[in-house]
Amino acid sequence: MVTDDLHALLTRFVRTNANIADIQWDRRMSPRLLFNPYLKDYEEKKKTSHYFLLAASILDDQMVGFSENARNLLINLHKKFGTTRLFEITKAHLFKEEIEKYSFYNYLGPRKEIIPETLASVNIFAKFKAEKDIIRYTSKFATPKDFVNELTRSIEQMKGIHKNKAWTYMRWMVRPEPDLEIFKQYLPKDLLISLTKENVSVATSLGLINSTTSYVWKDENTALNAQLKITEYAKRIFPVDPTKADYPFFLLGRWLKRKKFNRSTLKEALQFFEQIQKVTDQPQVHYQKLSRYKSGWEKETARMLMQIHIPFGYETITFPLPGDKYTPDFILDKEINGRKIVLEPHYEMNLKQSSKYSLFKQTYGHKFMLILLLKNDLISFFNKRNILTNDVCDDVWPIEYVGVLINKIKTGEYEQDKK
């Protein structure tokens, strides 16, 4: 049973983060969409409903790897083909030939080869079943569930346990801002929260379901049962709009990744986020941000981490700071005295950057240990100019010997040196 204090913490977290725009159209992110999804003109709404059905159909870790990749892929295809042709292509090989040219192709998921076929199947559905007007077509279906069932009958990669992608799409189309509220005949209260891995992590931590393993998705009935339990709990927070909790649960589930899924861990995370809110007076950190290595030293650091088998995220989290924000390069899935390790490779340093690191250390230092990686011959130079004062970071390490540092972290020798 969820205790009152944990429920209160979670409710505040959801309310704080419920108005964050979905990653598929968040205007703070690059590249930008080539259209405004909030326009009220009917023709624009038709375009939006079709475009985001394409996005939802490939929103699967096995296909795109990260949500940003779905966004990036669709934007690049939109640039190449234009709106009309993007929606008209029903031959998978036309998508395939273009997708394989993209520099981020190798960052897509292990089943990326089915993306072209999936996009083509969406266009076949929109063209021949919906007659190029998905909004009007939805009028044939009395409830969101009825239309979800139609999508899962028509689009292979939305069938069975992949039905959660159809429910994500319906949230986008039915809920008001920050979602898009295009299918106005449906009510938010009739939506189900999508069964993502992140939402399952939250539900397991709450004790709503018993497992986060593949058992949850072993068949459609098991998955639906878990989905209903998550949605029923969300209705305790928003009785007439349960999927308002969907995206906040997703954000929270990202944070819980690789942690123990129990009420104690969940409560600790929520208390941490509440502290961030009090310090910065901003919504909590934004997740699921995929970036590319920008320098040779970043590539080398990533290579060493992978070689020594230390899991890490690269630019995965942006932390709000008072009057600023900071996205660490590498956050290791390795802790020292309860603090996650942050590695920040740098060629150059200036007072503005050191001030940001100092602010990060003041705000989040109880949870994160910041290690700057600098060229060996420049460390003394930065020290002399008071750029590397004691409050800037927890440690400075010669970047030329990053492999030695990572090995010490792996073996526990670094932790012993710090005691």
Tab-separated table of C-alpha atoms in Angstrom:
chain	number	residue	atom	x	y	z
A	1	MET	CA	0.000	0.000	0.000
A	2	VAL	CA	1.273	3.484	-0.900
A	3	THR	CA	1.715	5.597	2.224
A	4	ASP	CA	0.162	9.043	2.459
A	5	ASP	CA	3.513	10.848	2.601
A	6	LEU	CA	4.842	9.039	-0.495
A	7	HIS	CA	1.588	9.705	-2.341
A	8	ALA	CA	1.837	13.399	-1.409
A	9	LEU	CA	5.447	13.598	-2.649
A	10	LEU	CA	4.544	11.910	-5.922
A	11	THR	CA	1.507	14.122	-6.406
A	12	ARG	CA	3.635	17.253	-6.022
A	13	PHE	CA	6.194	15.870	-8.461
A	14	VAL	CA	3.521	15.127	-11.062
A	15	ARG	CA	1.907	18.551	-10.695
A	16	THR	CA	5.293	20.262	-11.053
A	17	ASN	CA	6.227	18.368	-14.222
A	18	ALA	CA	2.830	17.889	-15.872
A	19	ASN	CA	3.213	20.933	-18.132
A	20	ILE	CA	6.477	19.927	-19.813
A	21	ALA	CA	6.076	19.577	-23.590
A	22	ASP	CA	6.752	16.130	-24.993
A	23	ILE	CA	10.216	15.537	-26.349
A	24	GLN	CA	8.817	15.008	-29.856
A	25	TRP	CA	7.972	18.705	-30.214
A	26	ASP	CA	9.666	20.480	-27.276
A	27	ARG	CA	10.813	23.798	-28.767
A	28	ARG	CA	13.868	23.986	-26.496
A	29	MET	CA	15.425	21.093	-28.383
A	30	SER	CA	17.214	20.982	-31.702
A	31	PRO	CA	16.543	20.335	-34.472
A	32	ARG	CA	13.280	22.238	-34.481
A	33	LEU	CA	10.105	20.926	-36.105
A	34	LEU	CA	9.389	22.410	-39.517
A	35	PHE	CA	5.854	23.323	-38.433
A	36	ASN	CA	3.956	24.501	-35.361
A	37	PRO	CA	1.922	21.562	-33.961
A	38	TYR	CA	-0.352	23.911	-31.980
A	39	LEU	CA	-1.856	25.707	-34.990
A	40	LYS	CA	-5.668	25.609	-35.011
A	41	ASP	CA	-6.240	25.566	-38.780
A	42	TYR	CA	-7.896	22.278	-39.770
A	43	GLU	CA	-5.428	21.491	-42.552
A	44	GLU	CA	-2.569	22.033	-40.100
A	45	LYS	CA	-4.267	19.740	-37.582
A	46	LYS	CA	-4.585	17.040	-40.259
A	47	LYS	CA	-0.860	17.337	-40.925
A	48	THR	CA	-0.050	17.195	-37.217
A	49	SER	CA	-2.190	14.101	-36.605
A	50	HIS	CA	-0.493	12.245	-39.463
A	51	TYR	CA	3.040	13.395	-38.618
A	52	PHE	CA	2.859	12.282	-35.002
A	53	LEU	CA	1.308	8.945	-35.893
A	54	LEU	CA	4.513	8.359	-37.865
A	55	ALA	CA	6.518	9.375	-34.789
A	56	ALA	CA	4.517	7.196	-32.398
A	57	SER	CA	4.810	4.135	-34.637
A	58	ILE	CA	8.621	4.044	-34.304
A	59	LEU	CA	8.808	5.178	-30.675
A	60	ASP	CA	10.451	1.993	-29.486
A	61	ASP	CA	13.929	1.491	-27.973
A	62	GLN	CA	14.490	-1.498	-30.239
A	63	MET	CA	13.792	0.636	-33.303
A	64	VAL	CA	15.173	4.110	-32.601
A	65	GLY	CA	17.221	3.617	-29.433
A	66	PHE	CA	16.255	6.975	-27.919
A	67	SER	CA	13.193	9.184	-28.225
A	68	GLU	CA	15.339	11.990	-29.660
A	69	ASN	CA	16.180	9.718	-32.574
A	70	ALA	CA	12.507	9.401	-33.520
A	71	ARG	CA	12.231	13.175	-33.492
A	72	ASN	CA	15.483	13.671	-35.422
A	73	LEU	CA	14.589	11.031	-37.989
A	74	LEU	CA	11.167	12.509	-38.777
A	75	ILE	CA	12.522	16.057	-39.024
A	76	ASN	CA	15.222	14.969	-41.478
A	77	LEU	CA	12.732	12.991	-43.564
A	78	HIS	CA	10.406	16.022	-43.546
A	79	LYS	CA	13.252	18.226	-44.813
A	80	LYS	CA	14.077	15.743	-47.563
A	81	PHE	CA	10.622	14.883	-48.855
A	82	GLY	CA	8.434	17.822	-47.828
A	83	THR	CA	5.039	17.357	-46.197
A	84	THR	CA	3.116	15.989	-49.165
A	85	ARG	CA	5.619	13.347	-50.231
A	86	LEU	CA	6.476	12.366	-46.649
A	87	PHE	CA	2.838	11.381	-46.170
A	88	GLU	CA	2.458	9.749	-49.593
A	89	ILE	CA	5.355	7.274	-49.545
A	90	THR	CA	4.047	3.712	-49.250
A	91	LYS	CA	7.167	1.917	-50.505
A	92	ALA	CA	9.483	1.083	-47.602
A	93	HIS	CA	12.645	1.148	-49.736
A	94	LEU	CA	12.233	4.892	-50.374
A	95	PHE	CA	12.450	5.572	-46.647
A	96	LYS	CA	15.235	3.014	-46.242
A	97	GLU	CA	17.480	4.600	-48.878
A	98	GLU	CA	17.247	7.979	-47.159
A	99	ILE	CA	17.482	6.821	-43.530
A	100	GLU	CA	20.681	4.855	-44.151
A	101	LYS	CA	22.424	8.073	-45.266
A	102	TYR	CA	22.012	9.818	-41.916
A	103	SER	CA	25.052	10.249	-39.686
A	104	PHE	CA	23.067	9.063	-36.653
A	105	TYR	CA	21.959	5.829	-38.381
A	106	ASN	CA	24.299	3.710	-36.237
A	107	TYR	CA	22.806	5.250	-33.086
A	108	LEU	CA	19.398	3.781	-33.881
A	109	GLY	CA	18.158	0.639	-32.135
A	110	PRO	CA	19.038	-2.978	-32.980
A	111	ARG	CA	15.826	-3.393	-35.010
A	112	LYS	CA	16.276	-0.210	-37.034
A	113	GLU	CA	15.778	-2.168	-40.250
A	114	ILE	CA	11.995	-2.283	-39.629
A	115	ILE	CA	11.627	1.515	-39.390
A	116	PRO	CA	11.053	2.066	-43.159
A	117	GLU	CA	8.385	-0.632	-43.315
A	118	THR	CA	6.653	0.799	-40.241
A	119	LEU	CA	6.560	4.341	-41.619
A	120	ALA	CA	5.211	3.048	-44.943
A	121	SER	CA	2.476	1.096	-43.111
A	122	VAL	CA	1.346	4.276	-41.336
A	123	ASN	CA	1.043	6.053	-44.678
A	124	ILE	CA	-0.895	3.122	-46.137
A	125	PHE	CA	-3.310	3.323	-43.200
A	126	ALA	CA	-3.680	7.109	-43.497
A	127	LYS	CA	-4.128	7.029	-47.267
A	128	PHE	CA	-6.407	4.061	-47.819
A	129	LYS	CA	-8.307	3.615	-44.536
A	130	ALA	CA	-8.414	7.167	-43.207
A	131	GLU	CA	-8.629	8.668	-46.724
A	132	LYS	CA	-5.959	11.263	-45.843
A	133	ASP	CA	-7.936	12.652	-42.917
A	134	ILE	CA	-7.196	10.857	-39.658
A	135	ILE	CA	-9.217	13.395	-37.658
A	136	ARG	CA	-12.393	12.721	-39.614
A	137	TYR	CA	-11.710	8.975	-39.534
A	138	THR	CA	-11.662	8.962	-35.730
A	139	SER	CA	-15.340	10.049	-35.742
A	140	LYS	CA	-16.209	6.450	-36.663
A	141	PHE	CA	-14.957	5.267	-33.264
A	142	ALA	CA	-16.882	6.023	-30.078
A	143	THR	CA	-14.008	5.880	-27.576
A	144	PRO	CA	-10.207	6.204	-27.527
A	145	LYS	CA	-10.013	2.463	-26.864
A	146	ASP	CA	-11.970	1.735	-30.051
A	147	PHE	CA	-9.588	3.827	-32.124
A	148	VAL	CA	-6.531	2.307	-30.418
A	149	ASN	CA	-7.867	-1.106	-31.405
A	150	GLU	CA	-8.214	0.113	-34.985
A	151	LEU	CA	-4.609	1.343	-35.002
A	152	THR	CA	-3.364	-1.960	-33.635
A	153	ARG	CA	-5.295	-3.876	-36.287
A	154	SER	CA	-3.904	-1.705	-39.060
A	155	ILE	CA	-0.270	-1.035	-38.109
A	156	GLU	CA	1.897	-4.069	-37.349
A	157	GLN	CA	4.280	-2.319	-34.969
A	158	MET	CA	1.392	-1.134	-32.779
A	159	LYS	CA	-0.059	-4.611	-32.231
A	160	GLY	CA	-0.048	-6.707	-29.079
A	161	ILE	CA	2.428	-5.560	-26.464
A	162	HIS	CA	3.322	-2.596	-28.693
A	163	LYS	CA	-0.149	-1.121	-28.111
A	164	ASN	CA	1.422	1.346	-25.658
A	165	LYS	CA	2.626	3.341	-28.678
A	166	ALA	CA	-0.990	3.819	-29.758
A	167	TRP	CA	-1.898	5.038	-26.257
A	168	THR	CA	1.025	7.475	-26.319
A	169	TYR	CA	-0.309	8.795	-29.617
A	170	MET	CA	-3.794	9.172	-28.156
A	171	ARG	CA	-2.428	11.179	-25.224
A	172	TRP	CA	-0.779	13.535	-27.685
A	173	MET	CA	-3.960	13.890	-29.719
A	174	VAL	CA	-6.561	14.128	-26.926
A	175	ARG	CA	-5.058	15.979	-23.977
A	176	PRO	CA	-4.833	19.808	-23.894
A	177	GLU	CA	-1.511	21.660	-23.800
A	178	PRO	CA	1.270	20.749	-23.447
A	179	ASP	CA	-0.274	17.993	-25.595
A	180	LEU	CA	-2.047	18.820	-28.854
A	181	GLU	CA	-5.840	18.332	-28.261
A	182	ILE	CA	-6.773	17.487	-31.852
A	183	PHE	CA	-9.264	14.634	-31.321
A	184	LYS	CA	-11.701	16.815	-29.396
A	185	GLN	CA	-14.553	14.293	-29.380
A	186	TYR	CA	-12.650	12.127	-26.887
A	187	LEU	CA	-12.263	12.789	-23.158
A	188	PRO	CA	-8.920	12.566	-21.309
A	189	LYS	CA	-10.583	10.499	-18.567
A	190	ASP	CA	-10.982	7.637	-21.061
A	191	LEU	CA	-7.257	7.388	-21.843
A	192	LEU	CA	-4.858	4.797	-20.443
A	193	ILE	CA	-1.285	5.535	-19.425
A	194	SER	CA	1.129	3.916	-21.874
A	195	LEU	CA	3.038	0.910	-20.577
A	196	THR	CA	6.618	2.121	-21.061
A	197	LYS	CA	9.556	0.614	-19.183
A	198	GLU	CA	9.863	3.862	-17.260
A	199	ASN	CA	6.227	3.859	-16.140
A	200	VAL	CA	6.545	0.213	-15.112
A	201	SER	CA	9.572	1.137	-12.971
A	202	VAL	CA	7.485	3.720	-11.112
A	203	ALA	CA	4.575	1.293	-10.695
A	204	THR	CA	6.891	-1.400	-9.344
A	205	SER	CA	8.487	1.056	-6.907
A	206	LEU	CA	5.017	1.970	-5.674
A	207	GLY	CA	4.127	-1.708	-5.237
A	208	LEU	CA	1.306	-1.519	-7.787
A	209	ILE	CA	2.760	-4.399	-9.792
A	210	ASN	CA	5.261	-7.079	-8.851
A	211	SER	CA	7.757	-7.203	-11.700
A	212	THR	CA	9.630	-4.998	-14.164
A	213	THR	CA	10.952	-7.973	-16.133
A	214	SER	CA	9.758	-9.097	-19.525
A	215	TYR	CA	6.956	-10.954	-17.703
A	216	VAL	CA	4.919	-7.739	-17.693
A	217	TRP	CA	4.911	-7.840	-21.488
A	218	LYS	CA	4.649	-11.622	-21.867
A	219	ASP	CA	1.174	-11.326	-23.395
A	220	GLU	CA	-1.470	-8.705	-24.105
A	221	ASN	CA	-3.649	-9.510	-21.078
A	222	THR	CA	-0.758	-9.272	-18.609
A	223	ALA	CA	0.347	-5.981	-20.130
A	224	LEU	CA	-3.203	-4.590	-20.042
A	225	ASN	CA	-3.607	-5.558	-16.383
A	226	ALA	CA	-0.421	-3.660	-15.475
A	227	GLN	CA	-1.519	-0.694	-17.592
A	228	LEU	CA	-4.892	-0.536	-15.830
A	229	LYS	CA	-3.234	-0.588	-12.402
A	230	ILE	CA	-0.941	2.308	-13.313
A	231	THR	CA	-3.856	4.290	-14.771
A	232	GLU	CA	-6.080	3.663	-11.742
A	233	TYR	CA	-3.367	4.973	-9.445
A	234	ALA	CA	-2.948	8.079	-11.647
A	235	LYS	CA	-6.678	8.700	-11.297
A	236	ARG	CA	-6.096	9.257	-7.572
A	237	ILE	CA	-4.099	12.343	-8.602
A	238	PHE	CA	-6.086	13.451	-11.659
A	239	PRO	CA	-9.521	11.744	-11.642
A	240	VAL	CA	-10.669	13.222	-14.963
A	241	ASP	CA	-7.239	13.358	-16.640
A	242	PRO	CA	-5.083	10.401	-15.519
A	243	THR	CA	-2.603	10.584	-18.399
A	244	LYS	CA	-1.502	13.983	-17.153
A	245	ALA	CA	0.781	11.819	-14.994
A	246	ASP	CA	2.143	9.874	-17.990
A	247	TYR	CA	5.088	12.084	-18.912
A	248	PRO	CA	6.083	12.885	-15.293
A	249	PHE	CA	6.060	9.148	-14.547
A	250	PHE	CA	8.267	8.646	-17.610
A	251	LEU	CA	10.735	11.285	-16.352
A	252	LEU	CA	10.807	9.725	-12.903
A	253	GLY	CA	11.281	6.244	-14.359
A	254	ARG	CA	14.357	7.434	-16.253
A	255	TRP	CA	15.895	8.532	-12.971
A	256	LEU	CA	15.128	5.190	-11.337
A	257	LYS	CA	16.927	3.239	-14.064
A	258	ARG	CA	19.297	0.619	-12.592
A	259	LYS	CA	18.170	1.437	-9.041
A	260	LYS	CA	16.247	-0.822	-6.704
A	261	PHE	CA	12.545	-0.469	-7.371
A	262	ASN	CA	10.990	0.044	-3.952
A	263	ARG	CA	9.168	2.734	-2.018
A	264	SER	CA	12.283	3.806	-0.131
A	265	THR	CA	14.284	4.493	-3.311
A	266	LEU	CA	11.309	6.247	-4.891
A	267	LYS	CA	10.795	8.434	-1.831
A	268	GLU	CA	14.471	9.384	-1.777
A	269	ALA	CA	14.330	10.395	-5.441
A	270	LEU	CA	11.187	12.479	-4.952
A	271	GLN	CA	12.678	14.246	-1.933
A	272	PHE	CA	15.773	15.028	-3.988
A	273	PHE	CA	13.654	16.522	-6.781
A	274	GLU	CA	11.687	18.556	-4.271
A	275	GLN	CA	14.924	19.974	-2.937
A	276	ILE	CA	15.954	20.941	-6.487
A	277	GLN	CA	12.643	22.739	-6.906
A	278	LYS	CA	13.135	24.728	-3.717
A	279	VAL	CA	16.690	25.731	-4.650
A	280	THR	CA	16.071	26.701	-8.264
A	281	ASP	CA	12.350	27.525	-8.374
A	282	GLN	CA	12.264	25.652	-11.709
A	283	PRO	CA	10.767	22.341	-12.846
A	284	GLN	CA	12.956	19.347	-12.222
A	285	VAL	CA	15.685	18.153	-14.561
A	286	HIS	CA	14.755	17.166	-18.098
A	287	TYR	CA	15.741	13.718	-19.269
A	288	GLN	CA	16.232	11.591	-22.361
A	289	LYS	CA	18.572	14.054	-24.049
A	290	LEU	CA	20.845	12.313	-26.516
A	291	SER	CA	23.945	14.132	-27.738
A	292	ARG	CA	26.979	13.284	-29.855
A	293	TYR	CA	30.565	13.425	-28.691
A	294	LYS	CA	31.966	16.837	-29.564
A	295	SER	CA	35.705	16.291	-29.114
A	296	GLY	CA	38.391	13.664	-29.388
A	297	TRP	CA	38.841	13.589	-25.619
A	298	GLU	CA	35.131	12.943	-25.123
A	299	LYS	CA	35.340	10.060	-27.594
A	300	GLU	CA	38.391	8.704	-25.785
A	301	THR	CA	36.687	8.970	-22.396
A	302	ALA	CA	33.636	7.127	-23.743
A	303	ARG	CA	35.869	4.466	-25.331
A	304	MET	CA	37.709	3.854	-22.047
A	305	LEU	CA	34.470	3.638	-20.069
A	306	MET	CA	33.093	1.073	-22.506
A	307	GLN	CA	36.351	-0.875	-22.593
A	308	ILE	CA	36.474	-1.119	-18.802
A	309	HIS	CA	32.720	-1.840	-18.684
A	310	ILE	CA	31.533	1.091	-16.579
A	311	PRO	CA	27.973	2.053	-17.631
A	312	PHE	CA	27.508	5.772	-18.253
A	313	GLY	CA	25.234	8.359	-19.782
A	314	TYR	CA	26.559	11.076	-22.088
A	315	GLU	CA	24.814	14.448	-21.707
A	316	THR	CA	21.702	12.656	-20.484
A	317	ILE	CA	20.515	15.181	-17.894
A	318	THR	CA	20.282	18.964	-17.825
A	319	PHE	CA	20.336	20.332	-14.291
A	320	PRO	CA	18.644	23.664	-13.581
A	321	LEU	CA	20.831	26.087	-11.622
A	322	PRO	CA	19.897	29.455	-10.147
A	323	GLY	CA	20.000	31.666	-13.221
A	324	ASP	CA	21.661	29.003	-15.352
A	325	LYS	CA	21.705	25.305	-16.291
A	326	TYR	CA	24.358	22.612	-16.676
A	327	THR	CA	24.512	19.411	-18.734
A	328	PRO	CA	27.357	17.159	-17.503
A	329	ASP	CA	29.271	15.230	-20.153
A	330	PHE	CA	29.515	11.821	-18.434
A	331	ILE	CA	27.476	10.570	-15.496
A	332	LEU	CA	28.758	7.171	-14.420
A	333	ASP	CA	26.557	4.450	-13.045
A	334	LYS	CA	29.083	4.193	-10.235
A	335	GLU	CA	28.891	5.824	-6.813
A	336	ILE	CA	31.375	6.866	-4.154
A	337	ASN	CA	29.828	7.282	-0.712
A	338	GLY	CA	26.376	7.563	-2.253
A	339	ARG	CA	27.406	10.165	-4.861
A	340	LYS	CA	27.359	9.479	-8.592
A	341	ILE	CA	30.569	10.334	-10.444
A	342	VAL	CA	30.533	13.077	-13.093
A	343	LEU	CA	33.445	13.268	-15.559
A	344	GLU	CA	33.844	16.553	-17.443
A	345	PRO	CA	36.603	16.625	-20.126
A	346	HIS	CA	37.844	20.144	-20.970
A	347	TYR	CA	40.404	21.664	-23.307
A	348	GLU	CA	39.960	25.172	-22.010
A	349	MET	CA	38.550	26.676	-18.826
A	350	ASN	CA	37.381	30.190	-18.022
A	351	LEU	CA	35.880	31.929	-15.016
A	352	LYS	CA	32.338	31.631	-16.374
A	353	GLN	CA	32.671	27.849	-16.681
A	354	SER	CA	34.301	27.459	-13.272
A	355	SER	CA	31.487	29.523	-11.758
A	356	LYS	CA	28.920	27.154	-13.291
A	357	TYR	CA	30.736	24.100	-11.916
A	358	SER	CA	30.947	25.738	-8.510
A	359	LEU	CA	27.212	26.404	-8.591
A	360	PHE	CA	26.556	22.790	-9.584
A	361	LYS	CA	28.714	21.567	-6.701
A	362	GLN	CA	26.880	23.811	-4.223
A	363	THR	CA	23.449	22.709	-5.462
A	364	TYR	CA	23.953	19.014	-6.198
A	365	GLY	CA	27.239	18.140	-4.517
A	366	HIS	CA	25.571	15.894	-1.948
A	367	LYS	CA	24.473	13.587	-4.803
A	368	PHE	CA	27.217	14.046	-7.426
A	369	MET	CA	31.031	14.070	-7.385
A	370	LEU	CA	32.436	16.297	-10.146
A	371	ILE	CA	35.843	15.379	-11.603
A	372	LEU	CA	37.281	17.752	-14.202
A	373	LEU	CA	39.574	16.260	-16.854
A	374	LEU	CA	42.107	18.834	-18.061
A	375	LYS	CA	45.332	18.777	-20.051
A	376	ASN	CA	48.165	18.094	-17.647
A	377	ASP	CA	50.249	21.125	-18.668
A	378	LEU	CA	47.289	23.499	-18.189
A	379	ILE	CA	46.218	22.480	-14.676
A	380	SER	CA	48.838	24.642	-12.945
A	381	PHE	CA	48.035	27.492	-15.378
A	382	PHE	CA	44.353	27.440	-14.368
A	383	ASN	CA	45.293	27.169	-10.682
A	384	LYS	CA	47.500	30.257	-10.830
A	385	ARG	CA	44.680	32.296	-12.361
A	386	ASN	CA	42.211	31.228	-9.666
A	387	ILE	CA	40.040	29.413	-12.192
A	388	LEU	CA	40.376	26.123	-10.302
A	389	THR	CA	39.507	27.100	-6.755
A	390	ASN	CA	38.524	24.494	-4.151
A	391	ASP	CA	34.800	25.100	-4.577
A	392	VAL	CA	34.785	24.419	-8.341
A	393	CYS	CA	34.946	20.611	-8.300
A	394	ASP	CA	35.798	17.583	-6.208
A	395	ASP	CA	38.905	16.616	-8.163
A	396	VAL	CA	41.025	17.501	-11.202
A	397	TRP	CA	42.662	14.747	-13.258
A	398	PRO	CA	45.081	14.927	-16.218
A	399	ILE	CA	42.994	14.058	-19.240
A	400	GLU	CA	45.952	12.261	-20.830
A	401	TYR	CA	45.612	9.629	-18.087
A	402	VAL	CA	41.847	9.244	-18.121
A	403	GLY	CA	42.261	5.493	-18.615
A	404	VAL	CA	44.182	5.251	-15.331
A	405	LEU	CA	41.426	7.182	-13.526
A	406	ILE	CA	38.649	5.022	-14.950
A	407	ASN	CA	40.502	1.843	-13.996
A	408	LYS	CA	40.968	3.154	-10.431
A	409	ILE	CA	37.226	3.899	-10.264
A	410	LYS	CA	36.438	0.408	-11.530
A	411	THR	CA	38.667	-1.357	-8.978
A	412	GLY	CA	37.700	0.864	-6.029
A	413	GLU	CA	41.257	2.219	-5.706
A	414	TYR	CA	40.091	5.766	-6.416
A	415	GLU	CA	37.547	5.561	-3.581
A	416	GLN	CA	40.242	4.347	-1.206
A	417	ASP	CA	42.531	7.213	-2.227
A	418	LYS	CA	39.806	9.709	-1.315
A	419	LYS	CA	39.287	8.359	2.196
